[in-house]
mmCIF file of C-alpha atoms and ligand atoms in Angstrom:
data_model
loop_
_atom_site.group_PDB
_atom_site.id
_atom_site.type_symbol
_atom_site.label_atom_id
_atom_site.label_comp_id
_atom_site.label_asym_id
_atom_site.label_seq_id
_atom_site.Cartn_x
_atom_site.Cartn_y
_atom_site.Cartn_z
ATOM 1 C CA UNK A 661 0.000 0.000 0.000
ATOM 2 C CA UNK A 662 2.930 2.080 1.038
ATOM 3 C CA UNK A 663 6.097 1.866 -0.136
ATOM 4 C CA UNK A 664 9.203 3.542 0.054
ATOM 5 C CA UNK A 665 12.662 2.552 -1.816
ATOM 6 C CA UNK A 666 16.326 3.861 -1.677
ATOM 7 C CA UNK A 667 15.041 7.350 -0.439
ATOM 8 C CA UNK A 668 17.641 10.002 0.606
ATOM 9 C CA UNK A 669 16.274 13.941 1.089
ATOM 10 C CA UNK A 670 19.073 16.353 1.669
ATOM 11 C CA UNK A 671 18.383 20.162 2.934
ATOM 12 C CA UNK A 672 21.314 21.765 1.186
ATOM 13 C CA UNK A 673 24.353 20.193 2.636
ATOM 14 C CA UNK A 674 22.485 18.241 5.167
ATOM 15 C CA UNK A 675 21.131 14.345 4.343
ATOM 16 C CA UNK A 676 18.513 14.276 6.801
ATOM 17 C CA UNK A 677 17.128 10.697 5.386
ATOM 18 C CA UNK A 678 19.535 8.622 4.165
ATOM 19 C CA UNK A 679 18.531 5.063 1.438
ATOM 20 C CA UNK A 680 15.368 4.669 3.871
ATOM 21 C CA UNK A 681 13.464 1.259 2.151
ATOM 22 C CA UNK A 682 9.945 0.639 4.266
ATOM 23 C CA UNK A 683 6.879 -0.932 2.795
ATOM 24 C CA UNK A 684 3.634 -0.733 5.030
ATOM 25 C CA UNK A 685 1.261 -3.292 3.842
ATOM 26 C CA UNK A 686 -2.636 -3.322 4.122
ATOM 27 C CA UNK A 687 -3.895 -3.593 8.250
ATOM 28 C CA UNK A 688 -0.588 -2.526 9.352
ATOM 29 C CA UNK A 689 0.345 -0.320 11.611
ATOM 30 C CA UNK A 690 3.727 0.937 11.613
ATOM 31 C CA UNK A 691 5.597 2.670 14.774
ATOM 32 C CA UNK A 692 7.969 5.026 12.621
ATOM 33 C CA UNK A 693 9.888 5.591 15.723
ATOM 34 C CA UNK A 694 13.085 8.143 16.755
ATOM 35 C CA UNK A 695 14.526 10.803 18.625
ATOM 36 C CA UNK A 696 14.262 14.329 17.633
ATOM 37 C CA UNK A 697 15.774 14.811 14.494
ATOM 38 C CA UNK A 698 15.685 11.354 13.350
ATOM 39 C CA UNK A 699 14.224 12.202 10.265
ATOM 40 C CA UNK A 700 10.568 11.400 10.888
ATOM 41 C CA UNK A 701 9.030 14.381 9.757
ATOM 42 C CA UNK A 702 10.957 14.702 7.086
ATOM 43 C CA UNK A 703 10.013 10.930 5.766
ATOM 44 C CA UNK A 704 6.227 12.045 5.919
ATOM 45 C CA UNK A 705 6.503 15.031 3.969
ATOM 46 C CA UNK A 706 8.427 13.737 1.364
ATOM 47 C CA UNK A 707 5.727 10.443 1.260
ATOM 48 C CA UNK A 708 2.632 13.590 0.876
ATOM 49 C CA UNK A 709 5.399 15.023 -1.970
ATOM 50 C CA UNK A 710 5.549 18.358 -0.259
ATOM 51 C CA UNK A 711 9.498 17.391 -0.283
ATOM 52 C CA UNK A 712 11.183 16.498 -3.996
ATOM 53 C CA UNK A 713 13.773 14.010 -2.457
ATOM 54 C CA UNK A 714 17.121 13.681 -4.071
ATOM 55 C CA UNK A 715 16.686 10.353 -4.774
ATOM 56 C CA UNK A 716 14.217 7.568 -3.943
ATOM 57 C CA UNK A 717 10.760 6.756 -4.520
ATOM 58 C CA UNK A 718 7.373 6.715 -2.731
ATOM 59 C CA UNK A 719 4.953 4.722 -4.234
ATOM 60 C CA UNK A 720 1.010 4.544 -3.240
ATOM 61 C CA UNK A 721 -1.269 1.592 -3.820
ATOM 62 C CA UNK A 722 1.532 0.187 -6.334
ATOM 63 C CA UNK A 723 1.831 4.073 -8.266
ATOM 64 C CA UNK A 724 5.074 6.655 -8.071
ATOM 65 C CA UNK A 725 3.703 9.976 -6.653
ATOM 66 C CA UNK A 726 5.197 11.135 -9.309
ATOM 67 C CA UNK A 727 3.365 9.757 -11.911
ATOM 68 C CA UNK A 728 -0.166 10.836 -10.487
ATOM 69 C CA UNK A 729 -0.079 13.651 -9.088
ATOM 70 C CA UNK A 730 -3.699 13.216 -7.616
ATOM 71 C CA UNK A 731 -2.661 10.129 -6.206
ATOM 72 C CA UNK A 732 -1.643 11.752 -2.653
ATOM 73 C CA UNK A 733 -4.804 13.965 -2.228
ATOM 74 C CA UNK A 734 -7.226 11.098 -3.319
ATOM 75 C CA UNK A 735 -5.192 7.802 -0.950
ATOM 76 C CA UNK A 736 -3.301 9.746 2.081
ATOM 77 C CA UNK A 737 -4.714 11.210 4.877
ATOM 78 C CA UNK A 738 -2.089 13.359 7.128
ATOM 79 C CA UNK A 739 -2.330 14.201 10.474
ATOM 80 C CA UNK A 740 0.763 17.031 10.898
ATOM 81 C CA UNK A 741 1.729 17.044 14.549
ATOM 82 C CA UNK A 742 1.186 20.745 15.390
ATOM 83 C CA UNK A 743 -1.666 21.207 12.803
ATOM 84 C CA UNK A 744 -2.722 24.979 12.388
ATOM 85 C CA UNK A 745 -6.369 26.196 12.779
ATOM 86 C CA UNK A 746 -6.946 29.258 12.152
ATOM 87 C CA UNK A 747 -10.784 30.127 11.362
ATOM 88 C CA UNK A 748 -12.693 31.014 13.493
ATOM 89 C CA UNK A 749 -15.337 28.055 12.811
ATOM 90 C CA UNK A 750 -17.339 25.409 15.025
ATOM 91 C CA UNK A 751 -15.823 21.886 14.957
ATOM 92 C CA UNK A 752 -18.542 21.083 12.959
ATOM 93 C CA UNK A 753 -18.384 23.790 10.335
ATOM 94 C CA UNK A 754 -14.816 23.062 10.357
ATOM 95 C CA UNK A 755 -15.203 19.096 9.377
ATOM 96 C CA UNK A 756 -18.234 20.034 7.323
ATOM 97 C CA UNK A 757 -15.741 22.179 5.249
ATOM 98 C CA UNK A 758 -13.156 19.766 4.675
ATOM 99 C CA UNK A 759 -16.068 17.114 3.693
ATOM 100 C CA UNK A 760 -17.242 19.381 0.959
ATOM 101 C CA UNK A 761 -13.412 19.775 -0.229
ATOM 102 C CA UNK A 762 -13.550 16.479 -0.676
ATOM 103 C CA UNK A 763 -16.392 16.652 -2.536
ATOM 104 C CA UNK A 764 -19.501 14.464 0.023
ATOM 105 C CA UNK A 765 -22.317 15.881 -0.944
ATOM 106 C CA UNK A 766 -24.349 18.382 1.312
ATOM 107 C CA UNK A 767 -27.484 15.495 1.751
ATOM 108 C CA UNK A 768 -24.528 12.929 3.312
ATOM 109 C CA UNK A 769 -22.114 15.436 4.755
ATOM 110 C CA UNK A 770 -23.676 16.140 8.509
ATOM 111 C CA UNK A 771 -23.980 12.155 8.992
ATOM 112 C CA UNK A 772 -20.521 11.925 8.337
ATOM 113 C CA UNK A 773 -19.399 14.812 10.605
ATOM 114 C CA UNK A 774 -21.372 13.255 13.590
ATOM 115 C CA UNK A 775 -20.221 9.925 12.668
ATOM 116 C CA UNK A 776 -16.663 11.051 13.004
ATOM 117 C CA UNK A 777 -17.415 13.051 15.852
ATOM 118 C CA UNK A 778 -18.521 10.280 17.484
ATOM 119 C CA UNK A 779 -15.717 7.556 16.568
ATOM 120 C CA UNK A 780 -12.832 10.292 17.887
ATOM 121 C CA UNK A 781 -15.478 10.999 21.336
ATOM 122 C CA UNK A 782 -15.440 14.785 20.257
ATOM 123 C CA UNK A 783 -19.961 14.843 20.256
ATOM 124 C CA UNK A 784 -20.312 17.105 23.183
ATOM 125 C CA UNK A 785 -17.554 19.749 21.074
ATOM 126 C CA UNK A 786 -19.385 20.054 18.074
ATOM 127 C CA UNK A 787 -20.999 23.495 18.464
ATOM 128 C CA UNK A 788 -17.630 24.593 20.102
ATOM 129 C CA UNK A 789 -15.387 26.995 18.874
ATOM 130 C CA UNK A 790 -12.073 25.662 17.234
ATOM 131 C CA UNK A 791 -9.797 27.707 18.386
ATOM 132 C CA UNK A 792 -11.006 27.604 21.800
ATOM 133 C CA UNK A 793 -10.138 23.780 21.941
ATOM 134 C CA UNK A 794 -7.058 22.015 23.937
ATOM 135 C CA UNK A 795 -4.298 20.837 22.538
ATOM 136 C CA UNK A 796 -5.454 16.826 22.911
ATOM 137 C CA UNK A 797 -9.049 17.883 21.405
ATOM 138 C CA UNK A 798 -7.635 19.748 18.743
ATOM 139 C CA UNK A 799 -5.788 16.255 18.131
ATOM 140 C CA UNK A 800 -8.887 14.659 18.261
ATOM 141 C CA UNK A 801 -10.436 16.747 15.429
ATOM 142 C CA UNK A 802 -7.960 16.443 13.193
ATOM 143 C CA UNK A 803 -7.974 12.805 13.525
ATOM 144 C CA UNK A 804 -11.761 13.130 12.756
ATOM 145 C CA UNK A 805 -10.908 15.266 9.446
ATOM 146 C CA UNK A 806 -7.991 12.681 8.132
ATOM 147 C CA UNK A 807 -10.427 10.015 8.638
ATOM 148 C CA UNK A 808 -13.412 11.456 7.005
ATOM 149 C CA UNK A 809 -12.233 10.893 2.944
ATOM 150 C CA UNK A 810 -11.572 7.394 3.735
ATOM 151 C CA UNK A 811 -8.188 7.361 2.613
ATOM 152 C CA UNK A 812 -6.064 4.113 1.970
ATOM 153 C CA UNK A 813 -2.926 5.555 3.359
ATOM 154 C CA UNK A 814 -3.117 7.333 6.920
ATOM 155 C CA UNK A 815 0.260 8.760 7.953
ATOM 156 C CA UNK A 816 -0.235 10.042 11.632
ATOM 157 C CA UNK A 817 2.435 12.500 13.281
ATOM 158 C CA UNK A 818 2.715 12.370 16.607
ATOM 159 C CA UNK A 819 -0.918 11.820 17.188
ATOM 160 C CA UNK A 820 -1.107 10.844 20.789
ATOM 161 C CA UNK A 821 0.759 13.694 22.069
ATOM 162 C CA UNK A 822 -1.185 15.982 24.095
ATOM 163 C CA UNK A 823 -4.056 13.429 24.154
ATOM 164 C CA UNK A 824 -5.412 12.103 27.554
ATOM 165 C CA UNK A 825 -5.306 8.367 28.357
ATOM 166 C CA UNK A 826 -9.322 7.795 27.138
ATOM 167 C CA UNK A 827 -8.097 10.187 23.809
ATOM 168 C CA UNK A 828 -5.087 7.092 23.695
ATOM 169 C CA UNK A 829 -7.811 4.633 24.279
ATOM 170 C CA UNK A 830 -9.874 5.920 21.637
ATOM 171 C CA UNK A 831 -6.732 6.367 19.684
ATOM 172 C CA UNK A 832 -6.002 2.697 19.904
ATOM 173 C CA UNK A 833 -9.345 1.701 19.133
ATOM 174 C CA UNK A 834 -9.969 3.568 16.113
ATOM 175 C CA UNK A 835 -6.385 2.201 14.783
ATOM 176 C CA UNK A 836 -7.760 -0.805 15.589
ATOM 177 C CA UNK A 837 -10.774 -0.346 13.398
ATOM 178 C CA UNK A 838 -8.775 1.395 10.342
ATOM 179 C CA UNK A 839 -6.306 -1.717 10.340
ATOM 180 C CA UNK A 840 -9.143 -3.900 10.231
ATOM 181 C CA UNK A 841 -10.353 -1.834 7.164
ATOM 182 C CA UNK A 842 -7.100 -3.139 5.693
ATOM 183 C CA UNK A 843 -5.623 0.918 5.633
ATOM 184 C CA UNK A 844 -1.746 0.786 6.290
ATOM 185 C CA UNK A 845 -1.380 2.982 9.007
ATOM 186 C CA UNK A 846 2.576 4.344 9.737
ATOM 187 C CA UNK A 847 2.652 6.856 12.832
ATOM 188 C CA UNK A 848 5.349 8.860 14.109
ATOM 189 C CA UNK A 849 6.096 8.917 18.101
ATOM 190 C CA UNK A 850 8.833 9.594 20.820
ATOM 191 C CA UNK A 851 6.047 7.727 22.963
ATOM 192 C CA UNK A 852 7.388 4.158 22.885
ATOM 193 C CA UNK A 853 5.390 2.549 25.316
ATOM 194 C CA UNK A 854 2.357 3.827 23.599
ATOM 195 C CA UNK A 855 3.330 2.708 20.341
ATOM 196 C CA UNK A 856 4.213 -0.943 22.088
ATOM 197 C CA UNK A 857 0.133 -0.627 21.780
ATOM 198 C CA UNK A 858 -0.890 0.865 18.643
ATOM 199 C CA UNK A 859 1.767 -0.938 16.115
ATOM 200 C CA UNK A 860 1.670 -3.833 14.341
ATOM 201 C CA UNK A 861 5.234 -2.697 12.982
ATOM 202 C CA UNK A 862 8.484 -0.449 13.769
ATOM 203 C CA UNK A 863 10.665 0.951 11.784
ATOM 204 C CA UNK A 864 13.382 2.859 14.010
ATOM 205 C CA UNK A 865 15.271 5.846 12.570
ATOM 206 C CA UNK A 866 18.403 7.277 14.086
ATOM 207 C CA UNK A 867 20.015 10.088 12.237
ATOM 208 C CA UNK A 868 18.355 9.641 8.857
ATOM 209 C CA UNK A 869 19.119 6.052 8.766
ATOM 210 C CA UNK A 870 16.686 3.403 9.313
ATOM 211 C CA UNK A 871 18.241 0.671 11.872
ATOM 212 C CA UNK A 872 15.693 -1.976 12.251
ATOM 213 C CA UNK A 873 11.992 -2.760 10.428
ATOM 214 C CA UNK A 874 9.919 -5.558 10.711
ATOM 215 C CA UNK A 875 6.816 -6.876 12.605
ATOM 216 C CA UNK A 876 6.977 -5.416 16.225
ATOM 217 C CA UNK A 877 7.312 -9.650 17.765
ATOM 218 C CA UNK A 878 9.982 -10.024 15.498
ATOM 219 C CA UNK A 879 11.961 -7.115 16.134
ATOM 220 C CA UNK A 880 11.643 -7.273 19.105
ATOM 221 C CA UNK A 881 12.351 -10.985 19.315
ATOM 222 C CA UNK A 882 15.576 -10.331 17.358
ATOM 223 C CA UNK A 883 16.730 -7.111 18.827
ATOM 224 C CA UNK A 884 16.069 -8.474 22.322
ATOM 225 C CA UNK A 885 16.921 -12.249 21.632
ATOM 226 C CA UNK A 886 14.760 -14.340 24.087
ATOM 227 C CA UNK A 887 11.634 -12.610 26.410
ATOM 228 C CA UNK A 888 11.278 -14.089 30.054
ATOM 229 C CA UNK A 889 8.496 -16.210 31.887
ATOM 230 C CA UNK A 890 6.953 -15.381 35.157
ATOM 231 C CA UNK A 891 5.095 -18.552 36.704
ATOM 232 C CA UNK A 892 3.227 -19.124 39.780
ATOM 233 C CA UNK A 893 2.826 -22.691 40.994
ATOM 234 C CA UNK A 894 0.352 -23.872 43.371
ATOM 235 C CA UNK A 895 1.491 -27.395 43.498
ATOM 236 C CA UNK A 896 3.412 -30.171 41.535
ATOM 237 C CA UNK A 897 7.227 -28.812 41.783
ATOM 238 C CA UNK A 898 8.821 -31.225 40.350
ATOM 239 C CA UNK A 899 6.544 -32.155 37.808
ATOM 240 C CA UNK A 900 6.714 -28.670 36.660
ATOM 241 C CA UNK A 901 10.516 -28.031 37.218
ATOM 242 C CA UNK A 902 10.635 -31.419 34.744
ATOM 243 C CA UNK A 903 8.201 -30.264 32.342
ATOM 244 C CA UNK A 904 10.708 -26.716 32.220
ATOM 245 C CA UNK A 905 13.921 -28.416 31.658
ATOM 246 C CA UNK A 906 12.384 -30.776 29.024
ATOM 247 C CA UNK A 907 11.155 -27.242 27.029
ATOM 248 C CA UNK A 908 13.190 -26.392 24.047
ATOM 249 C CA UNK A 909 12.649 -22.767 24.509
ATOM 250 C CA UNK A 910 12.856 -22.383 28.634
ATOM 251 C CA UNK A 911 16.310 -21.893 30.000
ATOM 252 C CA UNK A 912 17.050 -24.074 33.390
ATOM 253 C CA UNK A 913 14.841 -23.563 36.658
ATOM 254 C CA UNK A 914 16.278 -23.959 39.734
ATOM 255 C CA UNK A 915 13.933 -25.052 42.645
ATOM 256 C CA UNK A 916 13.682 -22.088 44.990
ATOM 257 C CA UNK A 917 11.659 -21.477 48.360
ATOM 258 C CA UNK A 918 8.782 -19.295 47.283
ATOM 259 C CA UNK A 919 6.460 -20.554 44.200
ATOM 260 C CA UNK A 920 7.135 -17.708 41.586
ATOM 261 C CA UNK A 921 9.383 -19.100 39.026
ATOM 262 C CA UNK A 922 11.030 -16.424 36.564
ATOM 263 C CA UNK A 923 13.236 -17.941 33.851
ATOM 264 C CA UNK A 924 14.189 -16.943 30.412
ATOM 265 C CA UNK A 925 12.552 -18.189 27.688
ATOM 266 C CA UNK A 926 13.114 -18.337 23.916
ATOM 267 C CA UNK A 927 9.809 -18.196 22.304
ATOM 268 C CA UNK A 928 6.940 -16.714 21.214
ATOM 269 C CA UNK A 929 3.374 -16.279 22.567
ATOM 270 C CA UNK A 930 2.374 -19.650 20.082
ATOM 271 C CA UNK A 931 5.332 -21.637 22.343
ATOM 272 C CA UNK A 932 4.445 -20.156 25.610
ATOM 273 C CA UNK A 933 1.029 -21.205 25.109
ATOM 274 C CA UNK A 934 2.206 -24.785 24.253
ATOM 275 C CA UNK A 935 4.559 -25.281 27.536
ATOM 276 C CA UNK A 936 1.267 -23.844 29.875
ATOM 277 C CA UNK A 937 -1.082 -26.379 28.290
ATOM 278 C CA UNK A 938 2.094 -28.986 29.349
ATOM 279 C CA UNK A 939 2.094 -27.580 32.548
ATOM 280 C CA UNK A 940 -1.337 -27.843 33.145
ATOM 281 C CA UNK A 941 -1.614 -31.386 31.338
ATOM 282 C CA UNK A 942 0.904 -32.638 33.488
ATOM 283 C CA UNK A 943 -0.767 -31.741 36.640
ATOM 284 C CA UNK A 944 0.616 -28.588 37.717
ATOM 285 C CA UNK A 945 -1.158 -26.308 39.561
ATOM 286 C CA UNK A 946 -0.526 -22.761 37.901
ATOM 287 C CA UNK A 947 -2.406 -19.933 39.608
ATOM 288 C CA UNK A 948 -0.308 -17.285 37.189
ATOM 289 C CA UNK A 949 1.616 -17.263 34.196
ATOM 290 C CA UNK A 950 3.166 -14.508 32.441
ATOM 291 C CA UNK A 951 5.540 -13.689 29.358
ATOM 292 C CA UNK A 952 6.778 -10.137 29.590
ATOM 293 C CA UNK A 953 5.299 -7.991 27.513
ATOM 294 C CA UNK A 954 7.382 -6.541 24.256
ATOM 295 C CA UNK A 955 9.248 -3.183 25.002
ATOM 296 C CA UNK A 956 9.859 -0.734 22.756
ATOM 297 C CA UNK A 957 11.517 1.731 25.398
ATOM 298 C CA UNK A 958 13.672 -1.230 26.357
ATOM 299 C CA UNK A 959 14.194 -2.226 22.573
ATOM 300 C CA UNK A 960 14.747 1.552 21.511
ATOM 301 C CA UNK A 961 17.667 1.652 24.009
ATOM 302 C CA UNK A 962 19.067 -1.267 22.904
ATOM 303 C CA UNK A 963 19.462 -0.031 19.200
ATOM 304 C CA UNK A 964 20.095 3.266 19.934
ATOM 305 C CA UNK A 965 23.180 2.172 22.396
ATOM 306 C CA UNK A 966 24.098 -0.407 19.233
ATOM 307 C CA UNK A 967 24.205 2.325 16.608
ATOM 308 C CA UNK A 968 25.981 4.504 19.190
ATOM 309 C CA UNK A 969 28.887 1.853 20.530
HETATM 310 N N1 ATP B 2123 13.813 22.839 6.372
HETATM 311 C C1 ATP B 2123 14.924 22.326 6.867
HETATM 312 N N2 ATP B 2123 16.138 22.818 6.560
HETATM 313 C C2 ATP B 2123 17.271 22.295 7.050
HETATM 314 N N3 ATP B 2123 17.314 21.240 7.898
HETATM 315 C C3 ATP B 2123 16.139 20.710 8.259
HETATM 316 C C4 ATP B 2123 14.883 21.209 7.775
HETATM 317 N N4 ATP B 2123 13.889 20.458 8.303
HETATM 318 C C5 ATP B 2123 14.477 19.528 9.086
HETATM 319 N N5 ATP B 2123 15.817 19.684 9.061
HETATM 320 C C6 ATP B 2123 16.801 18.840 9.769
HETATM 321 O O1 ATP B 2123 16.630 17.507 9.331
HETATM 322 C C7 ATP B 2123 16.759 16.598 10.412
HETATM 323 C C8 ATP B 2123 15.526 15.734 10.509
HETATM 324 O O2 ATP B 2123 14.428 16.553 10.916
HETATM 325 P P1 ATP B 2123 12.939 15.977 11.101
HETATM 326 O O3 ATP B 2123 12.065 17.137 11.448
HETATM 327 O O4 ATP B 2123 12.597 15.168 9.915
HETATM 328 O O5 ATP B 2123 13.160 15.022 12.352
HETATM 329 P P2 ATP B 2123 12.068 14.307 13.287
HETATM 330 O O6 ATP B 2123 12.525 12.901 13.458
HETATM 331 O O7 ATP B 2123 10.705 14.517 12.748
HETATM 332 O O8 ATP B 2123 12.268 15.110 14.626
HETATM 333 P P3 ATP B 2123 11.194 15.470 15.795
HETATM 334 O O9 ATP B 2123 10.955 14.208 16.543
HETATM 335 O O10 ATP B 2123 11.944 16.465 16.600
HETATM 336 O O11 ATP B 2123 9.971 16.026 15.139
HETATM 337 C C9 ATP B 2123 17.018 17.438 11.654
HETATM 338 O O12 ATP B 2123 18.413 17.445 11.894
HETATM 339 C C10 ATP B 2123 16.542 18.818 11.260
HETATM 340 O O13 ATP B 2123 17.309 19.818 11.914
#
């Protein structure tokens, strides 16, 4: 749906993106993910063709921007992360106006509005004055006006800063809901934590470059090699300290005085599942089992300190 090859933008002598490759297929959402400076912004606006890279190219639904110049308008929605409103209008005037740029006719266009209204929890706004809005409504809008065309593309900067934790609930749900649409989704963040939630994907930028892609499991599996298990036994020991050692994926238990057993474990959430349901055939009691949860922050640090050694 999206897809980027060999792309380098330079502002006069500086190469702020350098042979950045990144495809973002259809339900994904991708975690375009970096310090300041990284190069995020920059990969956006070059994707909406508001920057003529040096080299590269961006192509949308299996088409060069270049060669339709339409294309962008008519498949990407963009969500800038400080967008400007300056008219004085009511949030509904305001989405009412973009609708009718895009063409919905008048008889469709205040279903729509409400509809969106609704789906970014901005109802109780709508006679409100836009200027008058905080920052994380204002966010909530403008998510509410990129969705409205229905594009195929969404490219999202920075949308959950500013935004309280229902706006990141929301946030998460209506990603959710646009993945299951089958829209490729890519989203730009210093949040990593929140992104551990929202992405499918990541794609982490450090100084122009791109230093790891892939589906967020994945990278994170590779980047952090093998995840850790947290397990609470009731009863059965040795059957379970047995069942462990005979586990491909679980590094050695020792037996220990309390019942929480935390070892390291090479797999996936598809293996984890398989050595409970041995656990539990065999006759252990388990009253909790865990497999830590995939960290960006953690992963993020690990690259960055890689790129940076
Ligand atoms: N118009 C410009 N002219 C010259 N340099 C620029 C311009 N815009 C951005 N840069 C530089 O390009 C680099 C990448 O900037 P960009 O805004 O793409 O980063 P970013 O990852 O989006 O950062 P942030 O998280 O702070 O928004 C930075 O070093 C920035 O100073």
């Amino acid at each position: 749906m999206l897809s980027i090859r060999d792309l380098r933008v330079d502002y006069d002598e500086f190469c702020a993106v350098h042979d950045l490759s990144l495809e973002v297929g259809p339900g994904e959402v991708c975690g375009l993910i970096g310090p300041n400076g990284a190069g995020k912004t920059t990969t956006m606006r070059t994707i909406l063709g508001l920057i003529e890279p040096t080299y590269g190219e961006v192509k949308i639904l299996g088409t060069s921007i270049h060669e339709d110049h339409e294309l962008v308008g008519r498949a990407v929605g963009f969500m800038p992360d400080f967008p400007p409103v300056y008219d004085d209008l009511k949030v509904w005037e305001f989405l009412d106006l973009f609708a009718a740029s895009y063409r919905i006719p008048r008889s469709r266009r205040a279903a729509i509005v409400d509809r969106h209204l609704e789906m970014v929890g901005l109802t109780e706004k709508r006679d409100a004055g836009v200027t008058g809005l905080s920052r994380g409504m204002r966010q909530r809008m403008m998510l509410a006006k990129t969705l409205i065309p229905d594009p195929a593309v969404l490219l999202l900067d920075e949308p959950a800063s500013g935004v309280d934790p229902q706006g990141r609930i929301d946030l998460k749900n209506i990603l959710k809901q646009v993945s299951a649409e089958g829209k490729a989704v890519l989203i730009s963040s210093h949040i990593l934590a929140e992104m551990n939630e929202f992405c499918t994907s990541v794609a982490i930028m450090e100084r122009g470059r791109l230093v790891v892609a892939g589906r967020l499991d994945e990278v994170n599996r590779r980047i952090m090699g093998d995840t850790s298990l947290s397990v609470e036994v009731l009863a059965g020991v040795n059957d379970f300290l047995r069942i462990v050692a005979e586990d491909e994926h679980a590094s050695p238990v020792e037996p220990r005085a309390g019942n929480v057993y935390e070892f390291r474990f090479r797999g996936g959430a598809e293996e984890a599942g398989d050595l409970l349901a041995k656990l539990v055939g065999g006759g252990v009691r388990v009253a909790s089992f865990s497999r830590r949860k995939d960290n960006l922050e953690e992963l993020f640090l690990k690259v960055g300190a890689k790129e940076l050694s």
